[in-house]
């Protein structure tokens, strides 16, 4: 699952959980409202009990049964309340309904003035009514007054009080969920399109069309990305053009320098062949030839660096498959003239790359070891394990630690006098590093003074 899809899924789940929590709280509040309503009805039962007693007690004292029945008949059309009066032997004295059920004189509620709200609420559904039974004495006789509140009346009253609120609440929840789904879908769709376009731009496809989302927030972001892309495209085109001009300039200038250098060398050789020269003149001719050779090597290295830099700017590298063992052996043969360089390999390896540049990099490392290590014991190891490693190792004078961070810089020399004496241009290791970077390889150096140096190219 993509990160963006996981992001939206987490947000949707969070909103759903919040909605469920809100619904739970709402249901709890409705139940609390119902309980409060029943509590209020219970209080009305208490008041109604007093009112009925206020009428019934005097009539019972006078044993006026006719008036009692007449009073009870007045409540027969009342859908809300009903009452009955019993004596101690459970004999029905009067009733406002035709209900013949027996009184529960052994009920725990008899003689109690306090009822538990929750028990009353539960019993209201079990007994289909809300009841209150109270005991009173008239002329030393015990009587029971039973008052009932119709459950249908209570439920209908609660529904009437809450049905509009519940309907509005449900409609609101549905509208909210629909709106959130629509918003999330539209934003997710626009965001995904925008992200896909940005990914294409990151891959270098600067002509990718940026979608214009309907959302004002994302439309501003889309416009900003479009402007940034155009600006970046113009800058890259400008830098590419400048790099092309620079490479052409370096190439042209190096070729222009090579021409007079070749002419100077030819002139010096011609003079030496056709003119008798003394020792001083011979020494001067040797200096001229040495310096022109150094300049020629420097121009060659600068031209090589320019070509590598230009190749690095090209996203589509012209890599081909070649045998690395053969390339290493050829590099050793190019520079190890008259010196025995040991080549060790544990595998026959083929890789993708620019073969002539790889040969140049290995040749430069071997040449440096020959020139500057001060020893003839030089090894080239080709190892294939987790990675492919090309190691050029010598057991010579080594390099001081303070120089190691800078040895791959252009024209940096550890011993300037000695380097110039050996004909070095100061660009050999810089060329090696640029070739490694072109192939996305790593190059490391380890050295200890008096014990030698090891250069490793990790493929």
Short mmCIF file of C-alpha atoms in Angstrom, two decimals:
data_model
loop_
_atom_site.label_atom_id
_atom_site.label_comp_id
_atom_site.label_asym_id
_atom_site.label_seq_id
_atom_site.Cartn_x
_atom_site.Cartn_y
_atom_site.Cartn_z
CA UNK A 1 0.00 0.00 0.00
CA UNK A 2 1.32 3.45 -0.91
CA UNK A 3 2.08 5.90 1.87
CA UNK A 4 -0.49 8.36 0.60
CA UNK A 5 -3.23 5.68 0.63
CA UNK A 6 -2.21 4.69 4.14
CA UNK A 7 -2.38 8.36 5.15
CA UNK A 8 -5.96 8.73 3.87
CA UNK A 9 -6.98 5.38 5.36
CA UNK A 10 -5.72 6.44 8.78
CA UNK A 11 -7.62 9.72 8.55
CA UNK A 12 -10.84 7.98 7.50
CA UNK A 13 -10.52 5.46 10.35
CA UNK A 14 -9.87 8.30 12.79
CA UNK A 15 -13.01 10.12 11.63
CA UNK A 16 -15.08 6.92 11.80
CA UNK A 17 -13.86 6.21 15.33
CA UNK A 18 -14.63 9.80 16.30
CA UNK A 19 -18.09 9.48 14.72
CA UNK A 20 -18.77 6.23 16.58
CA UNK A 21 -17.64 7.83 19.82
CA UNK A 22 -19.94 10.78 19.14
CA UNK A 23 -22.84 8.42 18.41
CA UNK A 24 -22.12 6.52 21.64
CA UNK A 25 -22.11 9.74 23.64
CA UNK A 26 -25.36 10.77 21.95
CA UNK A 27 -27.03 7.44 22.79
CA UNK A 28 -25.84 7.76 26.38
CA UNK A 29 -27.33 11.25 26.57
CA UNK A 30 -30.63 9.95 25.14
CA UNK A 31 -30.74 7.23 27.80
CA UNK A 32 -29.98 9.83 30.45
CA UNK A 33 -32.77 11.96 29.07
CA UNK A 34 -35.16 9.01 29.23
CA UNK A 35 -34.19 8.30 32.81
CA UNK A 36 -34.63 11.95 33.72
CA UNK A 37 -38.04 11.96 32.09
CA UNK A 38 -39.09 8.86 34.03
CA UNK A 39 -37.80 10.44 37.20
CA UNK A 40 -40.00 13.44 36.52
CA UNK A 41 -42.95 11.12 35.93
CA UNK A 42 -42.19 9.41 39.21
CA UNK A 43 -42.35 12.73 40.97
CA UNK A 44 -45.70 13.36 39.34
CA UNK A 45 -46.82 9.99 40.70
CA UNK A 46 -45.85 11.20 44.17
CA UNK A 47 -47.89 14.37 43.68
CA UNK A 48 -50.83 12.50 42.22
CA UNK A 49 -50.68 10.06 45.16
CA UNK A 50 -51.14 12.94 47.58
CA UNK A 51 -53.97 14.37 45.51
CA UNK A 52 -55.82 11.02 45.38
CA UNK A 53 -55.32 10.44 49.11
CA UNK A 54 -56.60 13.93 49.79
CA UNK A 55 -59.93 12.87 48.15
CA UNK A 56 -60.08 9.16 49.04
CA UNK A 57 -59.21 9.30 52.76
CA UNK A 58 -62.26 11.44 53.81
CA UNK A 59 -64.60 9.30 51.72
CA UNK A 60 -63.26 6.12 53.29
CA UNK A 61 -63.73 7.62 56.72
CA UNK A 62 -67.38 8.22 55.90
CA UNK A 63 -67.61 4.83 54.15
CA UNK A 64 -69.01 6.68 51.11
CA UNK A 65 -68.43 3.95 48.52
CA UNK A 66 -70.72 5.58 45.95
CA UNK A 67 -68.70 8.79 45.93
CA UNK A 68 -65.50 6.79 45.74
CA UNK A 69 -66.68 4.92 42.63
CA UNK A 70 -67.91 8.14 41.10
CA UNK A 71 -64.50 9.70 41.72
CA UNK A 72 -62.76 6.67 40.16
CA UNK A 73 -65.04 6.74 37.12
CA UNK A 74 -63.85 10.29 36.39
CA UNK A 75 -60.40 8.85 35.50
CA UNK A 76 -61.51 6.11 33.14
CA UNK A 77 -60.96 8.32 30.11
CA UNK A 78 -57.55 9.47 31.35
CA UNK A 79 -54.89 7.68 29.23
CA UNK A 80 -52.09 8.71 31.53
CA UNK A 81 -52.94 7.79 35.10
CA UNK A 82 -54.96 5.01 36.75
CA UNK A 83 -55.38 4.08 40.39
CA UNK A 84 -56.87 1.37 42.58
CA UNK A 85 -57.59 1.10 46.33
CA UNK A 86 -57.32 -2.22 48.23
CA UNK A 87 -57.86 -3.18 51.81
CA UNK A 88 -55.45 -5.26 53.84
CA UNK A 89 -57.01 -8.51 52.60
CA UNK A 90 -56.32 -7.46 48.93
CA UNK A 91 -59.97 -6.78 48.33
CA UNK A 92 -60.48 -4.18 45.61
CA UNK A 93 -62.36 -1.18 46.97
CA UNK A 94 -62.35 1.07 43.88
CA UNK A 95 -60.59 1.20 40.52
CA UNK A 96 -60.33 3.79 37.75
CA UNK A 97 -59.83 0.95 35.22
CA UNK A 98 -61.27 -2.47 34.53
CA UNK A 99 -57.90 -4.10 35.37
CA UNK A 100 -58.46 -7.08 37.68
CA UNK A 101 -54.83 -7.82 38.53
CA UNK A 102 -53.96 -8.49 42.13
CA UNK A 103 -52.05 -6.08 44.30
CA UNK A 104 -48.52 -7.04 45.24
CA UNK A 105 -48.68 -6.33 48.98
CA UNK A 106 -45.49 -8.31 49.53
CA UNK A 107 -43.60 -6.16 47.00
CA UNK A 108 -40.45 -4.64 48.48
CA UNK A 109 -41.65 -1.22 47.38
CA UNK A 110 -44.54 -1.19 49.90
CA UNK A 111 -43.77 1.16 52.72
CA UNK A 112 -40.84 2.80 50.78
CA UNK A 113 -40.92 6.37 49.66
CA UNK A 114 -37.65 6.13 47.66
CA UNK A 115 -37.37 4.12 44.45
CA UNK A 116 -34.20 3.45 42.44
CA UNK A 117 -34.50 5.21 39.09
CA UNK A 118 -32.80 2.44 37.12
CA UNK A 119 -34.95 -0.30 38.73
CA UNK A 120 -38.03 1.75 38.02
CA UNK A 121 -36.92 2.22 34.41
CA UNK A 122 -36.25 -1.50 33.92
CA UNK A 123 -39.50 -2.54 35.61
CA UNK A 124 -41.41 -0.12 33.43
CA UNK A 125 -40.54 -2.25 30.44
CA UNK A 126 -41.14 -5.53 32.24
CA UNK A 127 -44.50 -4.59 33.80
CA UNK A 128 -45.62 -2.36 30.93
CA UNK A 129 -46.33 0.43 33.41
CA UNK A 130 -44.84 2.71 36.06
CA UNK A 131 -46.37 1.98 39.42
CA UNK A 132 -46.34 3.35 42.93
CA UNK A 133 -47.99 1.60 45.87
CA UNK A 134 -48.43 3.46 49.13
CA UNK A 135 -49.89 2.34 52.43
CA UNK A 136 -52.22 4.46 54.56
CA UNK A 137 -54.56 4.00 57.57
CA UNK A 138 -58.16 5.08 57.91
CA UNK A 139 -60.18 4.37 61.07
CA UNK A 140 -57.47 1.95 62.23
CA UNK A 141 -57.75 0.02 58.98
CA UNK A 142 -54.89 -0.48 56.52
CA UNK A 143 -55.42 0.39 52.91
CA UNK A 144 -53.19 0.39 49.83
CA UNK A 145 -53.27 2.93 47.05
CA UNK A 146 -51.84 1.73 43.71
CA UNK A 147 -51.12 4.38 41.05
CA UNK A 148 -50.00 3.37 37.55
CA UNK A 149 -48.56 5.40 34.74
CA UNK A 150 -49.06 3.92 31.26
CA UNK A 151 -45.82 2.87 29.60
CA UNK A 152 -47.33 3.61 26.20
CA UNK A 153 -47.97 7.15 27.32
CA UNK A 154 -44.40 7.51 28.65
CA UNK A 155 -42.80 6.07 25.52
CA UNK A 156 -44.97 8.13 23.19
CA UNK A 157 -44.12 11.25 25.18
CA UNK A 158 -40.41 10.50 24.99
CA UNK A 159 -40.59 9.77 21.27
CA UNK A 160 -42.50 12.97 20.61
CA UNK A 161 -39.89 14.90 22.56
CA UNK A 162 -36.96 13.27 20.79
CA UNK A 163 -38.10 12.17 17.35
CA UNK A 164 -37.35 15.51 15.66
CA UNK A 165 -33.98 15.74 17.36
CA UNK A 166 -33.13 12.15 16.39
CA UNK A 167 -34.22 12.71 12.77
CA UNK A 168 -32.18 15.91 12.50
CA UNK A 169 -29.24 14.17 14.17
CA UNK A 170 -29.37 11.18 11.79
CA UNK A 171 -29.72 13.43 8.73
CA UNK A 172 -26.82 15.53 9.98
CA UNK A 173 -24.63 12.44 10.50
CA UNK A 174 -25.46 11.10 7.03
CA UNK A 175 -24.78 14.49 5.43
CA UNK A 176 -21.51 14.79 7.34
CA UNK A 177 -20.38 11.30 6.32
CA UNK A 178 -21.36 11.93 2.69
CA UNK A 179 -19.56 15.29 2.68
CA UNK A 180 -16.43 13.77 4.22
CA UNK A 181 -16.43 10.89 1.73
CA UNK A 182 -16.82 13.33 -1.15
CA UNK A 183 -14.12 15.64 0.19
CA UNK A 184 -11.68 12.80 0.85
CA UNK A 185 -12.31 11.23 -2.54
CA UNK A 186 -11.89 14.48 -4.46
CA UNK A 187 -8.82 15.57 -2.49
CA UNK A 188 -7.27 12.10 -2.68
CA UNK A 189 -7.86 11.92 -6.43
CA UNK A 190 -6.38 15.40 -6.99
CA UNK A 191 -3.52 14.73 -4.59
CA UNK A 192 -2.65 11.41 -6.26
CA UNK A 193 -2.62 13.03 -9.72
CA UNK A 194 -0.46 15.85 -8.41
CA UNK A 195 1.92 13.44 -6.68
CA UNK A 196 2.26 11.29 -9.81
CA UNK A 197 3.16 14.40 -11.80
CA UNK A 198 5.75 15.45 -9.20
CA UNK A 199 7.31 11.95 -9.31
CA UNK A 200 7.59 12.20 -13.10
CA UNK A 201 9.23 15.64 -12.75
CA UNK A 202 11.66 14.21 -10.17
CA UNK A 203 12.66 11.63 -12.78
CA UNK A 204 13.59 14.42 -15.14
CA UNK A 205 10.39 14.59 -17.22
CA UNK A 206 10.06 18.38 -17.04
CA UNK A 207 7.44 18.47 -19.79
CA UNK A 208 4.98 16.59 -17.58
CA UNK A 209 1.61 18.34 -17.48
CA UNK A 210 0.64 19.50 -13.98
CA UNK A 211 -3.07 18.85 -13.25
CA UNK A 212 -5.20 21.71 -11.93
CA UNK A 213 -7.27 20.46 -8.98
CA UNK A 214 -10.62 22.06 -8.17
CA UNK A 215 -9.58 22.52 -4.55
CA UNK A 216 -8.28 26.04 -4.00
CA UNK A 217 -5.58 24.79 -1.65
CA UNK A 218 -4.28 22.18 -4.07
CA UNK A 219 -4.68 24.53 -7.05
CA UNK A 220 -2.27 26.96 -5.39
CA UNK A 221 0.13 24.09 -4.77
CA UNK A 222 -0.26 22.94 -8.37
CA UNK A 223 0.48 26.42 -9.65
CA UNK A 224 3.55 26.70 -7.41
CA UNK A 225 4.85 23.31 -8.63
CA UNK A 226 4.25 24.33 -12.25
CA UNK A 227 6.20 27.57 -11.77
CA UNK A 228 8.99 25.73 -9.96
CA UNK A 229 9.16 23.11 -12.74
CA UNK A 230 9.41 25.74 -15.47
CA UNK A 231 12.07 27.62 -13.55
CA UNK A 232 14.00 24.42 -12.85
CA UNK A 233 13.69 23.35 -16.48
CA UNK A 234 15.07 26.70 -17.68
CA UNK A 235 17.94 26.55 -15.19
CA UNK A 236 18.84 22.99 -16.17
CA UNK A 237 18.73 23.87 -19.85
CA UNK A 238 20.93 26.87 -19.15
CA UNK A 239 23.38 24.80 -17.07
CA UNK A 240 23.44 22.09 -19.72
CA UNK A 241 24.19 24.69 -22.37
CA UNK A 242 26.90 26.25 -20.19
CA UNK A 243 28.41 22.81 -19.54
CA UNK A 244 28.37 22.14 -23.25
CA UNK A 245 30.09 25.47 -23.92
CA UNK A 246 32.65 24.76 -21.19
CA UNK A 247 33.39 21.29 -22.51
CA UNK A 248 33.70 22.60 -26.04
CA UNK A 249 35.97 25.38 -24.83
CA UNK A 250 38.21 22.97 -22.89
CA UNK A 251 38.27 20.59 -25.84
CA UNK A 252 39.11 23.36 -28.29
CA UNK A 253 41.73 24.98 -26.09
CA UNK A 254 43.43 21.67 -25.35
CA UNK A 255 43.55 20.79 -29.01
CA UNK A 256 44.92 24.26 -29.78
CA UNK A 257 47.62 23.78 -27.13
CA UNK A 258 48.49 20.33 -28.42
CA UNK A 259 49.30 21.71 -31.88
CA UNK A 260 52.12 24.10 -30.83
CA UNK A 261 53.45 21.53 -28.35
CA UNK A 262 53.76 18.98 -31.13
CA UNK A 263 55.46 21.59 -33.31
CA UNK A 264 57.92 22.47 -30.52
CA UNK A 265 58.82 18.79 -29.97
CA UNK A 266 59.30 18.26 -33.69
CA UNK A 267 61.50 21.37 -33.96
CA UNK A 268 63.65 20.33 -31.01
CA UNK A 269 64.12 16.83 -32.40
CA UNK A 270 64.99 18.26 -35.84
CA UNK A 271 67.57 20.64 -34.36
CA UNK A 272 69.15 17.82 -32.33
CA UNK A 273 69.45 15.61 -35.38
CA UNK A 274 70.95 18.22 -37.72
CA UNK A 275 73.01 20.32 -35.35
CA UNK A 276 76.02 19.56 -33.24
CA UNK A 277 75.13 20.65 -29.71
CA UNK A 278 77.21 21.07 -26.59
CA UNK A 279 76.23 19.79 -23.15
CA UNK A 280 74.44 22.99 -22.17
CA UNK A 281 72.33 22.95 -25.29
CA UNK A 282 71.51 19.28 -24.81
CA UNK A 283 70.39 20.02 -21.24
CA UNK A 284 68.17 22.84 -22.52
CA UNK A 285 66.67 20.58 -25.17
CA UNK A 286 65.94 17.93 -22.51
CA UNK A 287 64.20 20.53 -20.34
CA UNK A 288 62.11 21.67 -23.30
CA UNK A 289 61.11 18.11 -24.18
CA UNK A 290 60.29 17.24 -20.55
CA UNK A 291 58.16 20.33 -20.01
CA UNK A 292 56.36 19.98 -23.32
CA UNK A 293 55.65 16.34 -22.43
CA UNK A 294 54.28 17.47 -19.04
CA UNK A 295 52.09 20.08 -20.73
CA UNK A 296 50.93 17.48 -23.21
CA UNK A 297 50.00 15.09 -20.38
CA UNK A 298 48.25 17.89 -18.50
CA UNK A 299 46.23 18.81 -21.58
CA UNK A 300 45.32 15.16 -22.04
CA UNK A 301 44.18 14.84 -18.43
CA UNK A 302 42.13 18.04 -18.65
CA UNK A 303 40.49 16.82 -21.82
CA UNK A 304 39.72 13.47 -20.14
CA UNK A 305 38.18 15.24 -17.12
CA UNK A 306 36.07 17.41 -19.40
CA UNK A 307 34.76 14.38 -21.26
CA UNK A 308 33.95 12.58 -17.97
CA UNK A 309 32.12 15.64 -16.61
CA UNK A 310 30.09 15.86 -19.80
CA UNK A 311 29.25 12.16 -19.62
CA UNK A 312 28.10 12.56 -15.97
CA UNK A 313 25.46 15.10 -17.02
CA UNK A 314 23.97 12.58 -19.44
CA UNK A 315 21.15 10.63 -17.72
CA UNK A 316 21.32 7.83 -20.26
CA UNK A 317 24.79 6.37 -19.82
CA UNK A 318 26.31 4.46 -22.72
CA UNK A 319 27.26 1.47 -20.58
CA UNK A 320 28.16 -1.85 -22.13
CA UNK A 321 28.99 -5.24 -20.61
CA UNK A 322 32.69 -6.13 -20.53
CA UNK A 323 35.05 -8.47 -18.70
CA UNK A 324 36.55 -6.69 -15.68
CA UNK A 325 39.45 -9.14 -15.34
CA UNK A 326 40.61 -8.36 -18.88
CA UNK A 327 40.24 -4.63 -18.27
CA UNK A 328 42.37 -4.78 -15.10
CA UNK A 329 45.05 -6.82 -16.88
CA UNK A 330 45.14 -4.36 -19.77
CA UNK A 331 45.45 -1.42 -17.34
CA UNK A 332 48.43 -3.10 -15.67
CA UNK A 333 50.08 -3.81 -19.02
CA UNK A 334 49.68 -0.16 -20.08
CA UNK A 335 51.75 1.28 -17.20
CA UNK A 336 53.72 -1.53 -15.56
CA UNK A 337 56.62 -1.56 -18.02
CA UNK A 338 59.58 -3.45 -16.54
CA UNK A 339 57.83 -3.82 -13.16
CA UNK A 340 56.16 -6.99 -11.91
CA UNK A 341 52.68 -6.06 -10.65
CA UNK A 342 50.81 -8.98 -9.04
CA UNK A 343 47.22 -9.47 -10.16
CA UNK A 344 44.99 -11.62 -7.92
CA UNK A 345 41.36 -12.47 -8.68
CA UNK A 346 38.89 -14.90 -7.09
CA UNK A 347 36.33 -14.79 -9.89
CA UNK A 348 35.75 -14.04 -13.54
CA UNK A 349 33.60 -10.91 -13.45
CA UNK A 350 31.56 -9.06 -16.04
CA UNK A 351 30.09 -5.60 -15.34
CA UNK A 352 28.32 -2.74 -17.10
CA UNK A 353 30.29 0.45 -17.69
CA UNK A 354 32.56 2.42 -19.98
CA UNK A 355 35.47 0.04 -20.47
CA UNK A 356 38.12 2.52 -21.61
CA UNK A 357 37.38 4.82 -18.64
CA UNK A 358 37.61 1.91 -16.18
CA UNK A 359 40.97 0.99 -17.72
CA UNK A 360 42.10 4.62 -17.35
CA UNK A 361 41.09 4.71 -13.65
CA UNK A 362 42.97 1.49 -12.81
CA UNK A 363 45.96 2.60 -14.89
CA UNK A 364 46.17 5.87 -12.93
CA UNK A 365 46.09 4.04 -9.58
CA UNK A 366 48.79 1.57 -10.66
CA UNK A 367 50.88 4.37 -12.19
CA UNK A 368 50.69 6.37 -8.94
CA UNK A 369 51.77 3.32 -6.93
CA UNK A 370 54.74 2.82 -9.25
CA UNK A 371 55.76 6.48 -9.22
CA UNK A 372 55.25 7.50 -5.60
CA UNK A 373 55.22 4.41 -3.35
CA UNK A 374 59.00 3.93 -3.49
CA UNK A 375 58.71 0.15 -3.72
CA UNK A 376 58.37 -2.55 -6.36
CA UNK A 377 55.90 -4.69 -4.38
CA UNK A 378 52.54 -3.69 -5.89
CA UNK A 379 49.35 -5.76 -5.96
CA UNK A 380 46.08 -5.45 -7.80
CA UNK A 381 43.31 -7.54 -6.19
CA UNK A 382 39.91 -8.19 -7.79
CA UNK A 383 37.53 -9.60 -5.20
CA UNK A 384 33.89 -10.59 -5.58
CA UNK A 385 32.03 -11.10 -2.30
CA UNK A 386 29.02 -9.04 -1.22
CA UNK A 387 30.40 -6.31 -3.47
CA UNK A 388 32.96 -6.24 -6.25
CA UNK A 389 36.17 -4.58 -5.06
CA UNK A 390 39.16 -3.47 -7.12
CA UNK A 391 42.14 -2.89 -4.81
CA UNK A 392 45.48 -1.37 -5.79
CA UNK A 393 47.90 -1.89 -2.92
CA UNK A 394 51.53 -1.03 -2.34
CA UNK A 395 53.91 -1.50 0.60
CA UNK A 396 55.84 1.73 0.19
CA UNK A 397 56.30 5.00 2.08
CA UNK A 398 52.57 5.62 2.64
CA UNK A 399 50.66 8.90 2.91
CA UNK A 400 50.28 11.01 6.03
CA UNK A 401 46.73 11.13 7.43
CA UNK A 402 46.43 14.90 7.03
CA UNK A 403 46.65 14.55 3.22
CA UNK A 404 44.08 11.74 2.76
CA UNK A 405 40.92 13.93 2.74
CA UNK A 406 42.32 16.05 -0.13
CA UNK A 407 44.21 13.64 -2.40
CA UNK A 408 41.26 13.40 -4.83
CA UNK A 409 41.18 17.16 -5.39
CA UNK A 410 42.36 18.50 -8.74
CA UNK A 411 46.03 19.56 -8.79
CA UNK A 412 46.55 18.57 -5.13
CA UNK A 413 49.98 17.04 -4.56
CA UNK A 414 51.26 15.39 -1.37
CA UNK A 415 54.89 16.19 -2.27
CA UNK A 416 54.84 18.91 -4.92
CA UNK A 417 58.55 18.79 -5.71
CA UNK A 418 58.64 15.02 -6.02
CA UNK A 419 55.42 14.90 -8.04
CA UNK A 420 56.68 17.35 -10.61
CA UNK A 421 60.00 15.49 -10.80
CA UNK A 422 58.08 12.28 -11.65
CA UNK A 423 56.03 14.06 -14.29
CA UNK A 424 52.73 14.06 -12.41
CA UNK A 425 49.99 16.52 -13.41
CA UNK A 426 48.00 16.43 -10.14
CA UNK A 427 44.88 15.22 -11.96
CA UNK A 428 45.32 11.43 -11.87
CA UNK A 429 43.34 10.71 -8.69
CA UNK A 430 40.74 13.35 -9.59
CA UNK A 431 40.14 11.47 -12.85
CA UNK A 432 39.82 8.19 -10.90
CA UNK A 433 37.22 9.71 -8.56
CA UNK A 434 35.19 11.20 -11.43
CA UNK A 435 35.18 7.87 -13.28
CA UNK A 436 33.97 6.12 -10.10
CA UNK A 437 31.21 8.71 -9.63
CA UNK A 438 30.17 8.33 -13.26
CA UNK A 439 29.51 4.63 -12.56
CA UNK A 440 27.97 5.30 -9.09
CA UNK A 441 30.85 3.47 -7.45
CA UNK A 442 32.71 4.32 -4.25
CA UNK A 443 36.43 4.88 -3.83
CA UNK A 444 38.30 4.64 -0.53
CA UNK A 445 41.89 5.05 0.54
CA UNK A 446 43.73 3.61 3.52
CA UNK A 447 47.34 4.46 4.23
CA UNK A 448 49.90 4.27 6.99
CA UNK A 449 53.29 5.96 6.83
CA UNK A 450 56.04 3.40 6.31
CA UNK A 451 53.62 0.52 5.59
CA UNK A 452 51.97 1.41 2.34
CA UNK A 453 48.72 2.55 0.75
CA UNK A 454 45.56 0.83 -0.44
CA UNK A 455 43.05 2.29 -2.90
CA UNK A 456 39.70 0.45 -3.18
CA UNK A 457 37.02 0.93 -5.81
CA UNK A 458 33.76 -0.65 -4.56
CA UNK A 459 31.31 -1.64 -7.26
#
